[in-house]
JSON list of C-alpha atoms in Angstrom, two decimals:
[
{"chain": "A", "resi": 24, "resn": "UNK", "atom": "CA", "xyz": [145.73, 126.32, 88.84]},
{"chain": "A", "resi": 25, "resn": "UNK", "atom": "CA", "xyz": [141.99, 126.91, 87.87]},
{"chain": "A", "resi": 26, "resn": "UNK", "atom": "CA", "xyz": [139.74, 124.11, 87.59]},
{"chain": "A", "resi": 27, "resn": "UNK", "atom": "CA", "xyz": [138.15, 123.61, 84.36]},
{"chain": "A", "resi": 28, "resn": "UNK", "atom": "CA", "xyz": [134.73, 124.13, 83.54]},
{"chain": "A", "resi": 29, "resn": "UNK", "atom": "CA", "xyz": [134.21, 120.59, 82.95]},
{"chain": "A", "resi": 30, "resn": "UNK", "atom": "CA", "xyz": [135.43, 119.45, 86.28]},
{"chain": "A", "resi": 31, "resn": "UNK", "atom": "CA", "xyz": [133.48, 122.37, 87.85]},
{"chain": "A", "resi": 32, "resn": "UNK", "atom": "CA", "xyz": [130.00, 120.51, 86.00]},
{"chain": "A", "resi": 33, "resn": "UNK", "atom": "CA", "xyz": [130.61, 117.23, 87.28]},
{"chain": "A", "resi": 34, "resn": "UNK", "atom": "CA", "xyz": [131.09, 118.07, 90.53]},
{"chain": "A", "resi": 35, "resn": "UNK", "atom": "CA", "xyz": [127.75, 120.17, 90.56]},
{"chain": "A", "resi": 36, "resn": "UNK", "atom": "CA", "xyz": [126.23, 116.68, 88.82]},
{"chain": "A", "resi": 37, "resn": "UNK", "atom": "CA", "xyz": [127.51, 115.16, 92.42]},
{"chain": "A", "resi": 38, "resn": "UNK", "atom": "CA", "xyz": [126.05, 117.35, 94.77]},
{"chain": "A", "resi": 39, "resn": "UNK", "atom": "CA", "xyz": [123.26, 116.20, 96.72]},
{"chain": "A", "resi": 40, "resn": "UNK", "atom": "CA", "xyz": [120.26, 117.35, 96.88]},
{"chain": "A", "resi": 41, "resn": "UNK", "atom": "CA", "xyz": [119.03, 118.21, 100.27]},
{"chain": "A", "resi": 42, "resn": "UNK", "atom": "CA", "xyz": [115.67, 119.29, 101.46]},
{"chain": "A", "resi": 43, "resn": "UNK", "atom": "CA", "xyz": [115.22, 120.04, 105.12]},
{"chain": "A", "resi": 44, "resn": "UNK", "atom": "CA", "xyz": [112.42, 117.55, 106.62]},
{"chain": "A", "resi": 45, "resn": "UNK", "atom": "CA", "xyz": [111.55, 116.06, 109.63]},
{"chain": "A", "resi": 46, "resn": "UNK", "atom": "CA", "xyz": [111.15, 112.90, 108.56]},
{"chain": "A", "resi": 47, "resn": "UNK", "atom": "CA", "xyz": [113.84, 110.17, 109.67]},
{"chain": "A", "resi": 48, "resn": "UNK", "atom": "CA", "xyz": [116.74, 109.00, 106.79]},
{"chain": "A", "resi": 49, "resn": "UNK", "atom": "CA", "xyz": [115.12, 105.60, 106.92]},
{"chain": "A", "resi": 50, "resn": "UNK", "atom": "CA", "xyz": [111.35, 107.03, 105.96]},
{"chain": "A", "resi": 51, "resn": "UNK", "atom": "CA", "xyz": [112.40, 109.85, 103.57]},
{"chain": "A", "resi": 52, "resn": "UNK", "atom": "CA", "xyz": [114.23, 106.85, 101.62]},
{"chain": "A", "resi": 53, "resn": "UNK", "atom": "CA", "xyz": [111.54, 104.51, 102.52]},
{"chain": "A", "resi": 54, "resn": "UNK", "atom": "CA", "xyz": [108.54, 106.69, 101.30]},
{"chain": "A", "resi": 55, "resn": "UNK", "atom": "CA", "xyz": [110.81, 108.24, 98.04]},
{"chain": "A", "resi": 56, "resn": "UNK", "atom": "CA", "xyz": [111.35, 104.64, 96.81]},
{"chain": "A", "resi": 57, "resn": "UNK", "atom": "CA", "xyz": [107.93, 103.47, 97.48]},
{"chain": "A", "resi": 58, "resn": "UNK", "atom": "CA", "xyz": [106.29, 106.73, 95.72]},
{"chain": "A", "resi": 59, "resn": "UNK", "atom": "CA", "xyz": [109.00, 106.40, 92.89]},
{"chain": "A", "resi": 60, "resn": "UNK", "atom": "CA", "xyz": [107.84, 102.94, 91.79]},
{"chain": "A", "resi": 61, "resn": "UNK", "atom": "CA", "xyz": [104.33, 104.51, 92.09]},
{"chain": "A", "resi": 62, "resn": "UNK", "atom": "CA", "xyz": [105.56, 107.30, 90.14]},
{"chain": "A", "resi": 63, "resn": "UNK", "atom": "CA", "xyz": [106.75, 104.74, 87.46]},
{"chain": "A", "resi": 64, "resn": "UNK", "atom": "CA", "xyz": [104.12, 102.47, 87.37]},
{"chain": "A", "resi": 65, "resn": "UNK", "atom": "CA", "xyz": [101.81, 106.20, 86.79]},
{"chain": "A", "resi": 66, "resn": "UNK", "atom": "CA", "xyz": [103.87, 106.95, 83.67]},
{"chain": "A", "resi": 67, "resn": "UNK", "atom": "CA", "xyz": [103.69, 102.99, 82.43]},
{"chain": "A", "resi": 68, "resn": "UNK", "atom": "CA", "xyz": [99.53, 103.38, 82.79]},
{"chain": "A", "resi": 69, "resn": "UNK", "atom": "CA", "xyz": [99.23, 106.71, 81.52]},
{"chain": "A", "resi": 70, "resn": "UNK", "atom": "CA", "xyz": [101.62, 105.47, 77.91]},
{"chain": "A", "resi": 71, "resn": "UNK", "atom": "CA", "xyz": [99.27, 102.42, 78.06]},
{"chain": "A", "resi": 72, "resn": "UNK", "atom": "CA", "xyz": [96.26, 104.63, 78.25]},
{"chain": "A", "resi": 73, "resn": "UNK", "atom": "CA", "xyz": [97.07, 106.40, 75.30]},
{"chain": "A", "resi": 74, "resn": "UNK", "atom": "CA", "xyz": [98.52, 103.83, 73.31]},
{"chain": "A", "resi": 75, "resn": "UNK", "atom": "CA", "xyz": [94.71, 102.10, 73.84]},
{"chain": "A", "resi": 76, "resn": "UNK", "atom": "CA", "xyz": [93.32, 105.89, 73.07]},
{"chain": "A", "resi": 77, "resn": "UNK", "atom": "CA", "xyz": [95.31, 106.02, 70.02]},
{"chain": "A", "resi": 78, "resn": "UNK", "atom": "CA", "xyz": [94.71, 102.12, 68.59]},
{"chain": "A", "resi": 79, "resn": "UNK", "atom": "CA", "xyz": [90.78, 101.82, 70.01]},
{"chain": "A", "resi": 80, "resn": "UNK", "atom": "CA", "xyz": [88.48, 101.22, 67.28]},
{"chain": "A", "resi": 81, "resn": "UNK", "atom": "CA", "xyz": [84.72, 99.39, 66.75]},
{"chain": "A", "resi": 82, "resn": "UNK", "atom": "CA", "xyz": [81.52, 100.50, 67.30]},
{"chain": "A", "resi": 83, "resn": "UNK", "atom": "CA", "xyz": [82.00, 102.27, 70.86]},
{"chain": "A", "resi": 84, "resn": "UNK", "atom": "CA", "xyz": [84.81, 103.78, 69.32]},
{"chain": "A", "resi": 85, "resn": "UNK", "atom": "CA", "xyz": [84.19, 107.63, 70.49]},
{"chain": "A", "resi": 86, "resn": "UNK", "atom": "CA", "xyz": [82.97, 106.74, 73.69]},
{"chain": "A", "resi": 87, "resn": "UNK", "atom": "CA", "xyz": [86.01, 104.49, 74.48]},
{"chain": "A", "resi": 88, "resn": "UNK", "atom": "CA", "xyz": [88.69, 107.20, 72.46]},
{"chain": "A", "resi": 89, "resn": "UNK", "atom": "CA", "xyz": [87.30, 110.01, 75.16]},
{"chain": "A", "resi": 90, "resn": "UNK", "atom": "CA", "xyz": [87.01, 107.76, 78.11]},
{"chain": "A", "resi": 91, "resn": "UNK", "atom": "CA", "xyz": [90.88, 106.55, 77.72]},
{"chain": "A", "resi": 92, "resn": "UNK", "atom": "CA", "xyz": [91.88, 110.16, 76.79]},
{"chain": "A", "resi": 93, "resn": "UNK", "atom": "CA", "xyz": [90.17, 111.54, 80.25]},
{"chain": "A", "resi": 94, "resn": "UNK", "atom": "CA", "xyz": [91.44, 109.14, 82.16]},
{"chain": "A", "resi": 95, "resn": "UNK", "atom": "CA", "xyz": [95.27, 109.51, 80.35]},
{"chain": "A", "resi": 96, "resn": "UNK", "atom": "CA", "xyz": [94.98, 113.64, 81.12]},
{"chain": "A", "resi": 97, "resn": "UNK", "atom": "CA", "xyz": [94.12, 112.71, 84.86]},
{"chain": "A", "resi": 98, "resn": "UNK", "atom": "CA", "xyz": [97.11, 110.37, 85.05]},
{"chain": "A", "resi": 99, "resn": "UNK", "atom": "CA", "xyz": [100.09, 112.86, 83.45]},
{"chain": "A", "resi": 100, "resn": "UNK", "atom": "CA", "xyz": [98.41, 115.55, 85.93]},
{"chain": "A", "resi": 101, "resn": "UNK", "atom": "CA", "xyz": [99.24, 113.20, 88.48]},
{"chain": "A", "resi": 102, "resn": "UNK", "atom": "CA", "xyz": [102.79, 112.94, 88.34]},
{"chain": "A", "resi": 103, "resn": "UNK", "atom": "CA", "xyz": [104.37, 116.46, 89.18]},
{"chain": "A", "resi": 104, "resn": "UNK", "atom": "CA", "xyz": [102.72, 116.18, 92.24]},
{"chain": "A", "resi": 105, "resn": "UNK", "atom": "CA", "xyz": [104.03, 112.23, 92.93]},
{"chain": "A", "resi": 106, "resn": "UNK", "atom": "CA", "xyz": [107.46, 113.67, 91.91]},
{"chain": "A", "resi": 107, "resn": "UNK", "atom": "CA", "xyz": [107.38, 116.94, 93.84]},
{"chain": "A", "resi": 108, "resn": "UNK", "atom": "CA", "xyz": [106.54, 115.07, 96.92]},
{"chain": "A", "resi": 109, "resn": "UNK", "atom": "CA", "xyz": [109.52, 113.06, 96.74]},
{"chain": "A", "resi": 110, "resn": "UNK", "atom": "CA", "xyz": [111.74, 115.94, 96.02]},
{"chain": "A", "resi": 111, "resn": "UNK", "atom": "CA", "xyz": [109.63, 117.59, 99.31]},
{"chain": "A", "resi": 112, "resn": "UNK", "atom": "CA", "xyz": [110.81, 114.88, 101.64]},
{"chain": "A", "resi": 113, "resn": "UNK", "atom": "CA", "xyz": [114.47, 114.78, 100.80]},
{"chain": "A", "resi": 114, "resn": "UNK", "atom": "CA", "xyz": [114.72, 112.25, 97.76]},
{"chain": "A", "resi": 115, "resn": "UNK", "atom": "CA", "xyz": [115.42, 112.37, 94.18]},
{"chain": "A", "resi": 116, "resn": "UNK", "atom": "CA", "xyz": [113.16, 111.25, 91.50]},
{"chain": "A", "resi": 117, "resn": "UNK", "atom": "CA", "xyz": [113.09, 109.52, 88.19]},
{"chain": "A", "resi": 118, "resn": "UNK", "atom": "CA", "xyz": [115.52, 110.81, 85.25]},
{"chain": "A", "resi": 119, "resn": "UNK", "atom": "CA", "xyz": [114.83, 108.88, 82.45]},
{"chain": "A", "resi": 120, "resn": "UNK", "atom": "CA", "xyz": [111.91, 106.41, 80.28]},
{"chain": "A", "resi": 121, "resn": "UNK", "atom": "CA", "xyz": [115.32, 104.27, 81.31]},
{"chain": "A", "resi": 122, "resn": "UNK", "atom": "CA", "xyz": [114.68, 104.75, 84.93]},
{"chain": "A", "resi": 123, "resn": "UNK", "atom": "CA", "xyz": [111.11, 104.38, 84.53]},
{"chain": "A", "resi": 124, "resn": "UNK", "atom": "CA", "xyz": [111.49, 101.05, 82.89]},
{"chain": "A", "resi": 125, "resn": "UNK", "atom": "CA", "xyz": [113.87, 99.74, 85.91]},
{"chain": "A", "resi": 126, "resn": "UNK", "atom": "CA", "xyz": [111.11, 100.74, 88.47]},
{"chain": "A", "resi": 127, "resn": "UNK", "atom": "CA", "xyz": [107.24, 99.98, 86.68]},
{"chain": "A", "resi": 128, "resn": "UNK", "atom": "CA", "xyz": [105.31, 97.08, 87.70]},
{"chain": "A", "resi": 129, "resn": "UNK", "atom": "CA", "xyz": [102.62, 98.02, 85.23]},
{"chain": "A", "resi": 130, "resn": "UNK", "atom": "CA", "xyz": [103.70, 95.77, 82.18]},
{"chain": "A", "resi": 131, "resn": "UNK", "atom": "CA", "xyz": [103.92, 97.42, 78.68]},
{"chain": "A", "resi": 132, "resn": "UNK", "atom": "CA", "xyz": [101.42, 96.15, 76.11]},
{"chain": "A", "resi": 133, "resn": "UNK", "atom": "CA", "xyz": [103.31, 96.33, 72.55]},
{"chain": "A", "resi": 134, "resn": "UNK", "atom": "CA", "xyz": [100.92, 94.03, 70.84]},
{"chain": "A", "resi": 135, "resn": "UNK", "atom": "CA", "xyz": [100.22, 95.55, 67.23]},
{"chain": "A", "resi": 136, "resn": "UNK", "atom": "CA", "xyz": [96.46, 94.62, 67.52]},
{"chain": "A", "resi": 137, "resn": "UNK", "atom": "CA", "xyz": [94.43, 94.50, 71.24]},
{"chain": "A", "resi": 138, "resn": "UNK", "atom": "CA", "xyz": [90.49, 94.17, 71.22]},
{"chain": "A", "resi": 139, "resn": "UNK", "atom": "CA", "xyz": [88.90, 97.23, 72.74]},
{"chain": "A", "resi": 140, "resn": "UNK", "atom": "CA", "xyz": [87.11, 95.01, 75.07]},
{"chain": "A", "resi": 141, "resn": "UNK", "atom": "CA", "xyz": [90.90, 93.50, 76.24]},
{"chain": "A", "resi": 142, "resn": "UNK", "atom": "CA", "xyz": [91.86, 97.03, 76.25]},
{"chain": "A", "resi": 143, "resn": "UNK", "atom": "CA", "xyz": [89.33, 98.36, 78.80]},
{"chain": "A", "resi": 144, "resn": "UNK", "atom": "CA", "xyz": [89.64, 94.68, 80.85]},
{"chain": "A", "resi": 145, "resn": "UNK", "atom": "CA", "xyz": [93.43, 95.00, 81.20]},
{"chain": "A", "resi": 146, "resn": "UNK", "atom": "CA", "xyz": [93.86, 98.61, 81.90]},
{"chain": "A", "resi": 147, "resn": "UNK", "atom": "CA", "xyz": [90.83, 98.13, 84.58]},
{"chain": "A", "resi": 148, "resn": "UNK", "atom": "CA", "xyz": [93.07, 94.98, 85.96]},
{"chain": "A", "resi": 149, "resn": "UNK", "atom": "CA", "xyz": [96.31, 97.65, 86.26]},
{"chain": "A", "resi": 150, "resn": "UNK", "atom": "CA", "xyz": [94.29, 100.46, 87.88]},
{"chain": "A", "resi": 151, "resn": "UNK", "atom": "CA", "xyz": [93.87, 97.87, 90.65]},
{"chain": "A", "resi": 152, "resn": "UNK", "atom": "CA", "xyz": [97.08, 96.75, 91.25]},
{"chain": "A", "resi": 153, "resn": "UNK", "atom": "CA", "xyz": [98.13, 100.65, 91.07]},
{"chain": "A", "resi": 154, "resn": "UNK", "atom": "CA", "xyz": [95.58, 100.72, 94.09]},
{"chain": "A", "resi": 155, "resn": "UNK", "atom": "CA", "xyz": [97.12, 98.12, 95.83]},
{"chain": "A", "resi": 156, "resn": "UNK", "atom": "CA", "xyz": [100.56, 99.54, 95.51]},
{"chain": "A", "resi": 157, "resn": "UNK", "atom": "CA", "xyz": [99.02, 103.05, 96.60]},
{"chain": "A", "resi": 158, "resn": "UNK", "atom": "CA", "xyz": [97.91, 101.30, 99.67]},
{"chain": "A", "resi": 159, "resn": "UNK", "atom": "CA", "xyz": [100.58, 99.87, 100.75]},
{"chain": "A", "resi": 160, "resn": "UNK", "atom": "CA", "xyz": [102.69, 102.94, 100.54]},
{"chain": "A", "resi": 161, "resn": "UNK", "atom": "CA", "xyz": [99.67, 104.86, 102.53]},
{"chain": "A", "resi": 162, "resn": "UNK", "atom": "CA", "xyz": [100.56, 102.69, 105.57]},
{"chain": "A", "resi": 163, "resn": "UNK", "atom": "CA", "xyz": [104.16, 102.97, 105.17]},
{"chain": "A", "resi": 164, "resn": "UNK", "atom": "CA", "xyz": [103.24, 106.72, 105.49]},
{"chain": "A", "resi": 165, "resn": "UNK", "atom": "CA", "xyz": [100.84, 106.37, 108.57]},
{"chain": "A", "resi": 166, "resn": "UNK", "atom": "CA", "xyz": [103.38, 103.86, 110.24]},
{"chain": "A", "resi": 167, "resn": "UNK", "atom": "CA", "xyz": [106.42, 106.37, 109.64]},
{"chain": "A", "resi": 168, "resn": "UNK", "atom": "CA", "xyz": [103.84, 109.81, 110.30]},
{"chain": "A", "resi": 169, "resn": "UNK", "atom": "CA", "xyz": [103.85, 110.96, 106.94]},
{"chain": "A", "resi": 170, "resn": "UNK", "atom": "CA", "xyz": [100.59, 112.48, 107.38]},
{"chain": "A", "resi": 171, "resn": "UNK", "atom": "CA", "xyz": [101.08, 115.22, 104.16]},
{"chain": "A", "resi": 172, "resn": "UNK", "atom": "CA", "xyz": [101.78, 112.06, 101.86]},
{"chain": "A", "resi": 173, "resn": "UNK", "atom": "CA", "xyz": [99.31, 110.15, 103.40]},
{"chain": "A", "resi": 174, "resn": "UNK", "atom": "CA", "xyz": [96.96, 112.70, 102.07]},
{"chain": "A", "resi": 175, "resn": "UNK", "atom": "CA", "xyz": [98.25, 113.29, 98.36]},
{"chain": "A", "resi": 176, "resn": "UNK", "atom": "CA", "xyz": [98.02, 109.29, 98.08]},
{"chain": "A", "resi": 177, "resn": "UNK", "atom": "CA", "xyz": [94.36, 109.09, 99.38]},
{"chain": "A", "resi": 178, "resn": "UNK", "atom": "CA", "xyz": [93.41, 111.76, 96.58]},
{"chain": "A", "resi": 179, "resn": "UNK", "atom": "CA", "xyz": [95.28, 109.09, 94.13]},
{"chain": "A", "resi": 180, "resn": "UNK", "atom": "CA", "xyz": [93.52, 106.13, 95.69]},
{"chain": "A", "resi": 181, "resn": "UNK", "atom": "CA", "xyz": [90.40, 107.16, 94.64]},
{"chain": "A", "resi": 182, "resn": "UNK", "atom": "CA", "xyz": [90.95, 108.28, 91.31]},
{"chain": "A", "resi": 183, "resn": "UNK", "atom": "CA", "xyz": [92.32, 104.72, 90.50]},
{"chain": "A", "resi": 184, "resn": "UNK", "atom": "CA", "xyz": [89.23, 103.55, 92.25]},
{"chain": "A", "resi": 185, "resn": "UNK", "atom": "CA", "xyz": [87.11, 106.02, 89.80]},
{"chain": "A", "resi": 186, "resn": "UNK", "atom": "CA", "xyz": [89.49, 105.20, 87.02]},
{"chain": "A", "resi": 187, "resn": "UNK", "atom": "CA", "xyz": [88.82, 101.01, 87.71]},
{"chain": "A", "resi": 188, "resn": "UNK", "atom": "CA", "xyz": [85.41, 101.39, 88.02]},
{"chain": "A", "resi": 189, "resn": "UNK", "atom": "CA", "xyz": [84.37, 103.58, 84.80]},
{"chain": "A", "resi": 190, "resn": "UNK", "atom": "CA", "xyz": [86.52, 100.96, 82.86]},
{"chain": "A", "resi": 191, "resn": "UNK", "atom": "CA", "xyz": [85.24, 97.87, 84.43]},
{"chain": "A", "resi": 192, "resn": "UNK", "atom": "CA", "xyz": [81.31, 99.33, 84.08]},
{"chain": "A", "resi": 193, "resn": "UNK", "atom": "CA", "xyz": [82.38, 100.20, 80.49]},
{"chain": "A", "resi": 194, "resn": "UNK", "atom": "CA", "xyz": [83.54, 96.23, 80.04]},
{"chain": "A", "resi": 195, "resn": "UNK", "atom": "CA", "xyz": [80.54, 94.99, 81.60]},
{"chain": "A", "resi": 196, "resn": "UNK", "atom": "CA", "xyz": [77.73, 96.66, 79.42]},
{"chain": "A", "resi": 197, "resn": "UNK", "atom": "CA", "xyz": [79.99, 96.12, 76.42]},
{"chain": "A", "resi": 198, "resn": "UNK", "atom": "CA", "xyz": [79.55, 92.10, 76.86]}
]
């Protein structure tokens, strides 16, 4: 008897994914979690960003509206490459805002009303803790070889570093 269609789907949905690599089980699962959660934490900052983009207002308005939309673009553009890594190593990436939401350590801001100087101050405060994370997922990479990793996440580190810095030199001259 023929299978149905339907059957035929969800056995598809089952298949795994596999991508040849070098890499040991324990490091391709290893790195893949630890580049998901940055992955998550990316998409957390960059909704934050623009939420702050959209709801920034006061006298610095244009400068801060252009500064958080810059610094939003540069995030998104980040994220193919976060994800395609993963899928380059062997794992599988984030589905869903669902998925996202189980894996961010970059908490959601859903107040109705933020000061722009709180704005710049907290999104300066998770740029360094995205840092940190992005640190401590290079040496996962050096200690398992991941050299190719190593070297996407370096790029990242410093355009957190830029990101944390423009925001935190923004806060200062605006006291």
């Amino acid at each position: 008897m023929a299978r149905s269609k339907t059957a035929a789907a969800a056995d598809r949905r089952k298949a795994p994914l596999t991508t040849p690599s070098d890499l040991g089980s324990n490091a391709r699962r290893d790195i893949a979690g630890a580049l998901n959660a940055i992955l998550a934490d990316t998409f957390a900052l960059y909704l934050k960003t623009k939420n702050f983009h959209w709801h920034v207002s006061g006298p610095h308005f244009r400068d801060y509206h252009l500064m958080l939309d810059e610094q939003a673009a540069e995030l998104i553009g980040a994220t193919d490459d976060m994800a395609e890594r993963v899928r380059k190593i062997g794992g599988t990436t984030i589905r869903s805002i669902g998925h996202i939401a189980r894996l961010q350590r970059i908490p959601d801001n859903d107040a109705d009303y933020v000061t722009p100087e709180d704005m710049l101050a907290e999104l300066a405060e998770d740029n360094r803790a995205t840092i940190t994370s992005l640190r401590e997922a290079h040496s996962l990479c050096d200690d398992e070889g991941d050299v190719a990793t190593a070297s996407l996440i370096e790029n990242w580190i410093d355009q957190a570093e830029r990101r944390a810095w423009f925001l935190f030199e923004t806060t200062r001259q605006a006291r």
